[in-house]
Coordinates of C-alpha atoms in Angstrom, one line a residue:
Chain A
M178 CA 0.0 0.0 0.0
I179 CA 2.7 2.4 1.1
C180 CA 4.8 1.2 -1.8
L181 CA 2.1 1.9 -4.4
A182 CA 1.5 5.4 -3.0
L183 CA 5.3 6.1 -3.1
V184 CA 5.6 4.9 -6.7
L185 CA 2.6 6.9 -7.8
T186 CA 4.0 10.0 -6.1
L187 CA 7.3 9.5 -7.9
V188 CA 5.6 9.1 -11.3
L189 CA 3.5 12.3 -10.7
L190 CA 6.7 14.2 -9.7
C191 CA 8.5 12.9 -12.9
I192 CA 5.7 14.2 -15.1
T193 CA 5.7 17.5 -13.2
S194 CA 9.5 17.7 -13.6
L195 CA 9.2 17.5 -17.4
F196 CA 7.0 20.6 -17.5
V197 CA 8.8 22.8 -15.0
G198 CA 11.6 25.0 -16.3
V199 CA 12.6 28.3 -17.8
A200 CA 11.4 27.5 -21.3
D201 CA 7.6 27.3 -21.5
L202 CA 6.4 23.8 -22.2
S203 CA 2.8 22.6 -22.0
P204 CA 1.8 18.9 -22.2
A205 CA -0.3 19.7 -25.3
A206 CA 2.8 21.1 -27.2
I207 CA 4.5 17.7 -27.2
L208 CA 2.1 16.4 -29.8
S209 CA 2.3 19.4 -32.1
D210 CA 5.7 21.1 -31.6
P211 CA 8.9 19.2 -32.5
A212 CA 11.0 21.7 -30.5
A213 CA 9.1 20.7 -27.4
L214 CA 9.9 17.1 -27.9
D215 CA 13.5 18.1 -28.4
L216 CA 13.6 20.0 -25.2
I217 CA 12.3 17.0 -23.3
W218 CA 14.7 14.7 -25.0
T219 CA 17.9 16.7 -24.5
S220 CA 17.2 18.6 -21.2
R221 CA 14.1 17.9 -19.1
G222 CA 14.1 14.2 -19.6
P223 CA 17.8 13.7 -18.8
R224 CA 17.5 16.0 -15.8
T225 CA 14.5 14.1 -14.4
V226 CA 16.3 10.7 -14.9
A227 CA 19.5 12.1 -13.3
V228 CA 17.6 13.3 -10.2
V229 CA 15.7 10.0 -9.8
I230 CA 18.9 7.9 -10.1
T231 CA 20.8 10.2 -7.8
G232 CA 18.1 10.3 -5.1
G233 CA 17.5 6.6 -5.2
A234 CA 21.1 5.5 -5.3
L235 CA 22.3 7.9 -2.6
A236 CA 19.5 6.7 -0.3
V237 CA 20.4 3.1 -0.9
S238 CA 24.1 3.9 -0.3
G239 CA 23.2 5.7 3.0
T240 CA 21.4 2.6 4.2
I241 CA 24.3 0.3 3.4
M242 CA 26.8 2.6 5.1
Q243 CA 24.6 2.8 8.2
M244 CA 24.4 -1.0 8.3
I245 CA 28.2 -1.4 7.9
V246 CA 29.0 1.3 10.5
R247 CA 26.1 0.2 12.7
N248 CA 25.2 3.8 13.3
R249 CA 22.1 5.7 12.0
F250 CA 23.8 9.1 11.8
V251 CA 26.3 8.6 9.1
E252 CA 26.1 8.9 5.3
P253 CA 28.7 8.7 2.5
M254 CA 28.5 12.4 1.5
T255 CA 29.4 13.7 5.0
A256 CA 31.7 10.9 6.3
G257 CA 34.6 11.1 3.9
T258 CA 33.4 9.0 0.9
G259 CA 32.2 12.0 -1.1
Q260 CA 35.2 14.1 -0.2
G261 CA 37.4 11.1 -1.2
A262 CA 35.7 10.9 -4.5
A263 CA 36.3 14.7 -5.1
L264 CA 40.0 14.2 -4.1
G265 CA 40.3 11.3 -6.5
I266 CA 38.8 13.2 -9.4
L267 CA 40.9 16.2 -8.6
L268 CA 44.1 14.1 -8.6
V269 CA 43.1 12.6 -11.9
T270 CA 42.4 16.0 -13.4
L271 CA 45.8 17.2 -12.2
F272 CA 48.0 14.3 -13.2
T273 CA 46.3 12.1 -15.8
P274 CA 43.8 14.4 -17.6
S275 CA 44.1 12.4 -20.8
L276 CA 42.7 9.1 -19.4
P277 CA 39.4 7.8 -20.8
I278 CA 36.5 8.8 -18.6
L279 CA 35.8 5.3 -17.3
M280 CA 39.4 5.0 -16.1
K281 CA 39.1 8.4 -14.4
M282 CA 35.9 7.1 -12.7
A283 CA 37.7 4.0 -11.6
L284 CA 40.5 6.0 -10.0
A285 CA 38.0 8.4 -8.2
T286 CA 36.1 5.3 -7.0
T287 CA 39.4 3.8 -5.7
V288 CA 40.2 7.0 -3.7
A289 CA 36.6 7.1 -2.3
L290 CA 37.0 3.4 -1.3
A291 CA 40.2 4.1 0.5
T292 CA 38.9 7.1 2.4
S293 CA 35.8 5.1 3.4
T294 CA 37.9 2.2 4.6
V295 CA 40.0 4.5 6.7
F296 CA 36.8 5.9 8.2
L297 CA 35.6 2.4 9.1
F298 CA 38.9 1.7 10.8
I299 CA 38.6 4.9 12.8
V300 CA 35.0 4.1 13.8
N301 CA 36.0 0.6 15.0
R302 CA 38.3 2.2 17.5
L303 CA 35.6 4.5 18.9
P304 CA 33.9 3.4 22.1
P305 CA 30.6 1.6 21.3
T306 CA 29.0 3.3 24.2
Q307 CA 29.2 6.7 22.5
P308 CA 27.2 6.4 19.3
M309 CA 27.2 10.2 18.7
L310 CA 31.0 10.2 18.4
V311 CA 30.6 8.4 15.1
P312 CA 28.9 11.1 13.1
L313 CA 31.0 13.8 14.7
V314 CA 34.2 12.0 13.8
G315 CA 32.7 11.5 10.3
L316 CA 32.0 15.2 9.9
I317 CA 35.5 16.2 11.0
Y318 CA 37.1 13.5 8.9
G319 CA 35.1 14.5 5.8
G320 CA 35.9 18.1 6.6
I321 CA 39.6 17.5 6.7
I322 CA 39.7 15.7 3.4
G323 CA 37.4 18.4 1.9
A324 CA 39.8 21.1 3.1
G325 CA 42.7 19.2 1.6
V326 CA 40.8 19.1 -1.7
L327 CA 40.1 22.8 -1.6
F328 CA 43.7 23.6 -0.8
V329 CA 45.1 21.6 -3.7
A330 CA 42.5 23.0 -6.0
Y331 CA 43.3 26.5 -4.9
Q332 CA 47.0 25.9 -5.6
A333 CA 46.3 24.5 -9.0
D334 CA 43.7 27.1 -10.0
L335 CA 41.0 24.5 -10.2
L336 CA 38.5 26.1 -7.8
Q337 CA 35.7 26.3 -10.3
Y338 CA 35.9 22.6 -11.0
I339 CA 35.8 21.9 -7.3
D340 CA 32.7 24.0 -6.9
I341 CA 30.9 21.8 -9.4
W342 CA 31.8 18.7 -7.5
M343 CA 31.3 20.0 -4.0
N344 CA 27.9 21.6 -4.5
G345 CA 25.5 19.3 -6.2
E346 CA 22.8 20.6 -8.5
F347 CA 21.1 19.4 -11.6
S348 CA 20.9 22.5 -13.9
G349 CA 23.9 21.4 -15.9
V350 CA 22.4 18.0 -16.8
L351 CA 21.9 17.5 -20.5
Q352 CA 21.7 14.5 -22.8
G353 CA 25.3 13.3 -23.2
R354 CA 26.4 14.7 -19.8
Y355 CA 24.8 12.4 -17.2
E356 CA 24.9 8.9 -18.7
L357 CA 27.5 7.7 -16.2
L358 CA 24.8 7.8 -13.6
W359 CA 23.3 4.8 -15.2
I360 CA 26.2 2.8 -13.8
A361 CA 25.4 4.1 -10.3
A362 CA 21.8 3.0 -10.9
G363 CA 23.0 -0.4 -11.9
V364 CA 25.3 -0.7 -8.9
A365 CA 22.6 0.4 -6.5
A366 CA 20.2 -2.1 -8.0
L367 CA 22.8 -4.9 -7.8
S368 CA 23.3 -4.3 -4.2
Y369 CA 19.7 -5.3 -3.6
L370 CA 20.9 -8.9 -4.3
A371 CA 22.9 -8.6 -1.0
A372 CA 20.0 -7.1 0.9
D373 CA 19.9 -9.9 3.4
Q374 CA 23.6 -9.9 3.9
F375 CA 23.6 -6.1 4.6
A376 CA 20.7 -6.5 7.1
I377 CA 22.7 -9.2 8.9
I378 CA 25.9 -7.3 9.2
G379 CA 23.7 -4.5 10.6
M380 CA 23.0 -6.9 13.5
G381 CA 26.7 -7.0 14.3
R382 CA 29.7 -9.1 13.7
T383 CA 28.7 -11.9 16.2
A384 CA 25.3 -12.4 14.6
S385 CA 27.0 -12.4 11.1
V386 CA 29.5 -15.1 12.1
N387 CA 26.8 -17.1 13.8
L388 CA 24.8 -17.1 10.6
G389 CA 27.7 -18.3 8.5
L390 CA 28.3 -15.0 6.8
N391 CA 31.7 -13.9 5.6
Y392 CA 31.6 -10.6 7.4
T393 CA 34.6 -9.0 5.9
Q394 CA 33.6 -9.9 2.4
V395 CA 30.1 -8.3 2.8
V396 CA 31.7 -5.2 4.3
V397 CA 34.0 -4.9 1.3
V398 CA 31.2 -5.4 -1.2
G399 CA 29.2 -2.7 0.7
L400 CA 32.0 -0.2 0.7
L401 CA 32.7 -0.8 -3.0
S402 CA 29.0 -0.2 -3.8
I403 CA 28.9 3.0 -1.8
S404 CA 32.1 4.3 -3.3
V405 CA 31.1 3.7 -6.9
V406 CA 27.7 5.4 -6.4
T407 CA 29.2 8.3 -4.5
A408 CA 32.1 8.9 -7.0
L409 CA 29.7 8.8 -10.0
T410 CA 27.3 11.2 -8.3
V411 CA 30.0 13.6 -7.3
V412 CA 31.5 13.7 -10.8
T413 CA 28.2 14.0 -12.6
V414 CA 26.1 16.3 -10.5
G415 CA 28.2 17.1 -7.4
M416 CA 27.8 16.3 -3.7
I417 CA 24.3 16.2 -2.3
P418 CA 24.3 15.9 1.4
F419 CA 21.6 14.5 3.8
V420 CA 19.8 12.3 1.2
G421 CA 21.7 9.3 2.5
L422 CA 21.1 10.3 6.1
V423 CA 17.4 11.4 6.1
V424 CA 15.8 8.9 3.8
P425 CA 17.1 5.7 5.4
N426 CA 16.1 7.0 8.8
I427 CA 12.6 7.8 7.6
V428 CA 12.1 4.4 6.0
S429 CA 13.5 2.4 8.9
R430 CA 11.4 4.3 11.4
L431 CA 8.3 3.5 9.4
S432 CA 9.0 0.1 8.1
G433 CA 12.0 -1.4 10.0
D434 CA 15.3 -2.8 8.9
N435 CA 14.4 -5.9 6.9
L436 CA 16.3 -4.6 3.8
R437 CA 14.8 -7.2 1.5
A438 CA 11.5 -5.5 2.0
T439 CA 12.5 -1.9 2.6
L440 CA 15.4 -1.2 0.2
P441 CA 13.1 -0.6 -2.8
M442 CA 11.0 1.7 -0.6
T443 CA 14.2 3.5 0.3
A444 CA 15.2 4.0 -3.3
V445 CA 11.8 5.3 -4.4
S446 CA 11.5 7.6 -1.4
G447 CA 15.0 9.0 -2.0
A448 CA 14.2 9.6 -5.7
A449 CA 10.8 11.2 -4.8
L450 CA 12.2 13.5 -2.1
V451 CA 15.2 14.7 -4.2
L452 CA 13.0 15.2 -7.3
A453 CA 10.5 17.2 -5.2
S454 CA 13.4 19.3 -3.9
D455 CA 14.7 19.9 -7.3
I456 CA 11.3 21.0 -8.6
V457 CA 10.8 23.4 -5.7
G458 CA 14.3 24.7 -6.3
R459 CA 13.4 25.5 -9.9
L460 CA 10.2 27.3 -8.9
I461 CA 11.0 29.2 -5.8
R462 CA 13.1 32.0 -7.4
Y463 CA 11.8 31.5 -10.9
P464 CA 13.5 31.8 -13.4
F465 CA 16.6 31.3 -11.2
E466 CA 17.4 28.1 -9.4
I467 CA 18.2 27.2 -5.8
A468 CA 20.6 24.3 -5.4
V469 CA 18.9 21.0 -4.7
G470 CA 21.0 20.4 -1.6
S471 CA 19.7 23.5 0.2
V472 CA 16.0 22.7 -0.6
F473 CA 16.5 19.1 0.4
G474 CA 18.0 20.1 3.7
V475 CA 14.9 22.0 4.6
L476 CA 12.4 19.5 3.1
G477 CA 14.1 16.5 4.6
A478 CA 14.4 18.1 8.0
A479 CA 10.7 19.0 7.9
V480 CA 9.7 15.4 7.0
F481 CA 12.0 14.0 9.7
L482 CA 10.7 16.3 12.4
W483 CA 7.1 15.4 11.5
L484 CA 8.1 11.7 11.8
L485 CA 9.7 12.2 15.2
Y486 CA 6.7 14.0 16.7
A487 CA 3.9 12.3 14.9
P488 CA 2.2 9.6 17.1
R489 CA 3.5 6.1 16.3
R490 CA 1.0 3.9 14.6
H491 CA 1.9 0.5 15.9
A492 CA 3.5 0.8 19.2
Chain B
M285 CA 30.2 -34.3 21.0
I286 CA 32.3 -31.2 21.6
E287 CA 35.9 -31.9 22.4
I288 CA 38.1 -29.1 23.8
S289 CA 41.8 -29.8 24.4
G290 CA 44.5 -27.6 25.6
V291 CA 42.7 -24.3 25.0
S292 CA 44.1 -21.3 26.6
Y293 CA 43.2 -17.7 25.9
R294 CA 44.9 -14.4 26.8
I295 CA 43.8 -10.8 26.3
G296 CA 46.8 -8.6 26.7
G297 CA 48.6 -10.0 29.8
A298 CA 45.4 -11.4 31.4
R299 CA 44.9 -15.1 31.3
I300 CA 41.2 -15.7 30.6
L301 CA 41.3 -19.4 30.0
D302 CA 44.0 -21.7 31.2
G303 CA 44.6 -25.1 29.6
I304 CA 40.9 -26.2 29.2
N305 CA 40.4 -29.9 28.5
L306 CA 36.7 -30.7 28.3
T307 CA 34.4 -33.1 26.6
L308 CA 30.7 -32.2 26.3
P309 CA 28.5 -35.2 25.3
K310 CA 26.1 -35.1 22.4
G311 CA 22.5 -34.7 23.5
G312 CA 21.2 -33.3 26.7
I313 CA 21.8 -30.0 28.5
S314 CA 25.2 -29.1 29.7
A315 CA 25.4 -26.0 32.0
L316 CA 28.5 -23.9 32.6
I317 CA 28.5 -22.3 36.0
G318 CA 31.0 -20.2 37.8
P319 CA 31.5 -16.7 39.3
N320 CA 31.8 -13.6 37.1
G321 CA 35.0 -13.6 35.1
A322 CA 35.5 -17.3 35.3
G323 CA 35.8 -17.5 31.5
K324 CA 32.5 -19.1 30.7
S325 CA 31.4 -16.7 28.0
T326 CA 34.9 -16.8 26.5
L327 CA 34.8 -20.5 26.3
L328 CA 31.4 -20.4 24.6
S329 CA 32.6 -17.8 22.1
L330 CA 35.6 -19.9 21.2
I331 CA 33.5 -23.0 20.7
A332 CA 31.3 -20.9 18.4
R333 CA 34.3 -19.5 16.5
L334 CA 33.2 -15.9 17.3
M335 CA 36.9 -15.3 18.3
P336 CA 39.9 -17.2 16.9
H337 CA 41.4 -19.4 19.5
Q338 CA 45.0 -19.0 20.3
T339 CA 46.1 -22.5 21.4
G340 CA 44.6 -26.0 21.5
T341 CA 41.9 -27.5 19.4
I342 CA 38.1 -27.6 19.5
T343 CA 36.1 -30.0 17.5
V344 CA 32.3 -30.2 17.2
D345 CA 31.5 -33.8 16.0
N346 CA 33.8 -34.1 13.0
L347 CA 34.2 -30.3 12.4
V348 CA 37.3 -28.6 13.5
V349 CA 36.6 -25.1 14.8
G350 CA 38.6 -22.6 12.8
A351 CA 39.3 -24.9 9.9
C352 CA 35.7 -25.7 8.9
P353 CA 33.9 -23.4 6.4
N354 CA 31.9 -20.8 8.2
N355 CA 28.6 -21.6 6.5
T356 CA 28.9 -25.4 7.2
F357 CA 29.5 -24.6 10.8
A358 CA 26.5 -22.4 10.9
R359 CA 24.3 -25.4 10.1
K360 CA 26.0 -27.4 12.9
L361 CA 26.0 -25.0 15.8
A362 CA 24.2 -21.8 16.7
I363 CA 25.0 -19.4 19.5
L364 CA 22.9 -16.8 21.2
P365 CA 25.3 -14.3 22.8
Q366 CA 24.5 -12.3 25.9
A367 CA 21.6 -10.0 25.3
S368 CA 22.5 -6.6 24.0
D369 CA 20.2 -3.7 24.5
A370 CA 20.0 -2.5 20.9
A371 CA 17.2 -4.5 19.3
P372 CA 17.2 -4.5 15.5
L373 CA 14.1 -2.8 13.9
L374 CA 12.6 -6.1 12.8
S375 CA 9.4 -7.9 13.4
V376 CA 9.6 -11.1 15.4
R377 CA 8.9 -13.2 12.3
E378 CA 11.6 -11.3 10.3
L379 CA 14.1 -11.9 13.1
V380 CA 13.4 -15.6 13.4
G381 CA 13.5 -15.8 9.6
F382 CA 17.1 -14.6 9.6
G383 CA 17.9 -17.9 11.5
R384 CA 17.2 -19.7 8.3
Y385 CA 19.8 -17.6 6.4
P386 CA 22.6 -20.4 6.5
Y387 CA 20.2 -22.6 4.4
H388 CA 18.5 -20.2 2.0
K389 CA 21.2 -17.5 1.6
G390 CA 18.5 -14.8 0.9
R391 CA 16.0 -16.9 -1.0
P392 CA 13.7 -18.6 1.5
S393 CA 11.8 -21.7 0.3
A394 CA 8.4 -22.9 1.6
E395 CA 10.3 -25.2 3.9
D396 CA 12.2 -22.3 5.4
H397 CA 8.9 -20.4 6.0
A398 CA 7.4 -23.6 7.6
K399 CA 10.4 -23.9 9.9
V400 CA 10.1 -20.3 11.0
E401 CA 6.4 -20.8 11.8
R402 CA 7.3 -23.9 13.8
A403 CA 9.9 -22.0 15.7
L404 CA 7.4 -19.2 16.5
A405 CA 4.9 -21.8 17.7
T406 CA 7.5 -23.7 19.8
F407 CA 8.3 -20.5 21.7
G408 CA 4.8 -19.3 22.0
L409 CA 5.4 -16.3 19.7
T410 CA 2.8 -16.9 17.0
D411 CA 0.6 -14.1 18.4
L412 CA 3.5 -11.7 18.5
A413 CA 4.9 -12.6 15.1
A414 CA 4.0 -9.3 13.4
R415 CA 5.1 -7.1 16.3
R416 CA 8.3 -5.2 16.1
L417 CA 11.0 -6.1 18.6
D418 CA 11.3 -2.6 19.9
T419 CA 7.7 -2.8 21.1
L420 CA 8.2 -6.0 23.1
S421 CA 9.2 -6.5 26.7
G422 CA 12.7 -7.7 27.5
G423 CA 11.5 -11.2 28.1
Q424 CA 9.5 -11.5 24.9
R425 CA 12.5 -10.1 23.0
Q426 CA 14.8 -12.7 24.5
R427 CA 12.3 -15.4 23.6
A428 CA 12.4 -14.2 20.0
Q429 CA 16.2 -14.3 20.0
V430 CA 16.1 -17.9 21.3
A431 CA 13.5 -18.8 18.7
M432 CA 15.8 -17.4 16.0
T433 CA 18.7 -19.6 17.3
Y434 CA 16.3 -22.6 17.3
A435 CA 15.2 -21.9 13.7
Q436 CA 18.8 -22.2 12.7
D437 CA 18.0 -25.9 13.1
T438 CA 21.5 -27.0 14.4
D439 CA 22.5 -30.0 16.4
Y440 CA 24.2 -27.8 18.9
I441 CA 22.7 -24.7 20.5
L442 CA 24.9 -22.5 22.7
L443 CA 23.2 -20.0 25.0
D444 CA 25.0 -17.4 27.0
E445 CA 23.0 -16.4 30.1
P446 CA 19.6 -16.5 28.4
L447 CA 17.8 -16.1 31.7
N448 CA 19.5 -12.8 32.4
N449 CA 16.5 -10.5 32.2
L450 CA 13.7 -13.0 32.5
D451 CA 11.2 -13.3 35.3
I452 CA 10.7 -16.7 37.0
A453 CA 7.8 -17.7 34.8
A454 CA 9.7 -16.9 31.6
S455 CA 12.9 -18.6 32.9
R456 CA 11.1 -21.8 33.8
S457 CA 9.2 -21.9 30.6
L458 CA 12.3 -21.3 28.5
M459 CA 14.2 -24.0 30.4
R460 CA 11.4 -26.5 29.9
V461 CA 11.3 -25.8 26.2
L462 CA 15.0 -26.4 26.1
R463 CA 14.7 -29.7 28.0
D464 CA 12.0 -30.8 25.6
L465 CA 14.2 -30.0 22.6
A466 CA 17.0 -32.0 24.1
A467 CA 14.7 -34.9 24.9
S468 CA 12.5 -35.0 21.8
Q469 CA 14.8 -33.8 19.1
G470 CA 18.2 -34.9 20.4
R471 CA 19.6 -31.3 20.3
T472 CA 22.7 -30.7 22.4
I473 CA 22.3 -27.6 24.5
V474 CA 25.2 -25.8 26.2
I475 CA 24.1 -23.0 28.4
V476 CA 25.8 -20.5 30.7
L477 CA 23.8 -20.0 33.8
H478 CA 24.2 -17.7 36.8
D479 CA 21.6 -19.3 39.0
I480 CA 22.8 -22.7 40.2
N481 CA 19.3 -23.7 41.1
Y482 CA 18.4 -23.7 37.4
A483 CA 21.5 -25.6 36.5
A484 CA 20.7 -28.2 39.2
A485 CA 17.1 -28.5 38.1
Y486 CA 17.5 -28.7 34.4
A487 CA 21.0 -29.7 33.4
D488 CA 22.2 -33.2 32.7
L489 CA 25.8 -32.2 33.1
I490 CA 27.3 -29.3 35.1
V491 CA 30.7 -27.8 34.4
A492 CA 32.0 -25.6 37.2
M493 CA 34.6 -23.0 36.2
K494 CA 36.7 -20.6 38.1
G495 CA 39.6 -18.3 37.2
G496 CA 39.8 -19.7 33.6
R497 CA 40.0 -23.4 34.8
I498 CA 37.5 -26.2 35.1
V499 CA 37.0 -27.0 38.7
A500 CA 34.6 -29.8 38.5
T501 CA 32.4 -31.7 36.0
G502 CA 29.6 -34.0 36.8
T503 CA 25.9 -34.5 37.3
P504 CA 24.0 -32.0 39.4
D505 CA 24.0 -34.4 42.3
D506 CA 27.8 -34.6 42.3
I507 CA 28.5 -30.9 41.7
V508 CA 25.9 -29.0 43.7
T509 CA 27.4 -29.8 47.1
E510 CA 28.5 -27.4 49.8
A511 CA 32.1 -28.2 49.2
V512 CA 32.1 -27.5 45.5
V513 CA 29.9 -24.3 45.8
R514 CA 32.2 -23.0 48.5
E515 CA 35.3 -23.6 46.3
V516 CA 33.8 -22.2 43.1
F517 CA 31.8 -19.2 44.4
E518 CA 33.6 -18.5 47.7
T519 CA 30.4 -18.3 49.6
D520 CA 28.7 -21.0 51.7
P521 CA 25.0 -21.3 51.3
K522 CA 23.0 -24.2 52.8
I523 CA 22.1 -26.8 50.3
H524 CA 18.9 -28.8 50.8
R525 CA 17.8 -32.0 49.2
I526 CA 14.0 -32.3 48.9
D527 CA 12.3 -35.2 47.1
G528 CA 15.6 -36.0 45.4
K529 CA 16.1 -32.4 44.1
V530 CA 18.9 -30.1 45.1
I531 CA 18.0 -26.6 46.2
I532 CA 20.4 -23.9 47.3
E533 CA 19.3 -21.5 49.9
V534 CA 19.9 -17.9 48.9

């Protein structure tokens, strides 16, 4: 029931997204005006697809990271993975600018994987009785890497590039400039195959070993999936914080942690919330735009507060 | 049969286990008793390969702990660690369902579902099956955890202080279910207990530990004597025998 409502909302948002923008476009024009179709094909369509993929994949990545770290207050974009991806792509731009794009992506992903692994090692040394230390350490850790990226970029006169990677928004998405995101979509969808495994490592190392799971292997697969999705997002549309934090928390509060059942819901909710934010961002100062991250921060916080204070249905 | 030979375990400089040699028979309930810090939980964790053991060997039937593939072992032996306060956000049925993971690896069959339902029924959880764990009482949650361990359908079940936060009714009912499982299904149950009265009443074999060593092994009649209790726990309660049962005065 909830699922159906979510999917329906997402479809409605997608249709709305196609007809919101600076250039006037009415649904009737599609049938008669070839320029309208062209606008949808080259700009509005790709933008909508990019938002949906980004929102869904980031929400799924957030869930996986929260399971790995066993803490509900972390997400890849603020805990070093996103900054690692930016660092990777910066290094590639500086030292090997002639590499084919897929190789560049592979290198950025590798750096993101390395910074996330270091984060995991740091987290494992924190006292388990202090869960709030984990997000704080994550913020500081991500902040340090981000500052490093900024410094190197400043020295190399690459600040404008950095701005694109660090501040996510979708106004630059056109046909031919977002297709890498399909890989992120594929990786996020593939990680659904390991939904049970991620749910089990979320119960802890002991429970995993007891159930015959190769704990380390699942953690590595999870980190790899997070890193690929994050790196591709950072390069294509830039960092979008909070999606991976807010959406998994909303879903697990409503529907629990049985990922086999809830991951699709997480993906659809993430896509819908980010798309709604993007549409609002396009309208609020029309014809100018507000970056999706800012709108999402407000929208996501509002939804989350409502959830916290709304009476629980089945307590 | 669980055979432990020459197992020692150190954490830093502290000696947690010191040259343990022990054979636990197949079938029946074996209870580990001893004061806090005796090494009972460590021994249980080593048998269940939750930590790598440092010296000695442990075998469970023909499987060598540490050498046997993890997933094969998960179908031979299940452990329920001491209760942690963080309950996963799952319904009772979902939690018990994860006990079947070693068999279905994420694709549960009709048989798996049937076994989950049977486990729920065995532990009187059918009515609570759809409830989320965080809405249950500590006792109900503990029962759900034991049911998950049971659903793993292993010959050996290890339980680390399962009675910790249960009231007397819940404790007795859990111990009775365990005794039934041992009797009717031939399961081998190894359980760490704090309360010697429960060990005396329900165990077939009692292993008394102190300071990382095994002090005494035997039937409740042999072990629960004033001399052994004084030696193991360093306190001297009166022990009564009523109708052939041993009862310790507290």
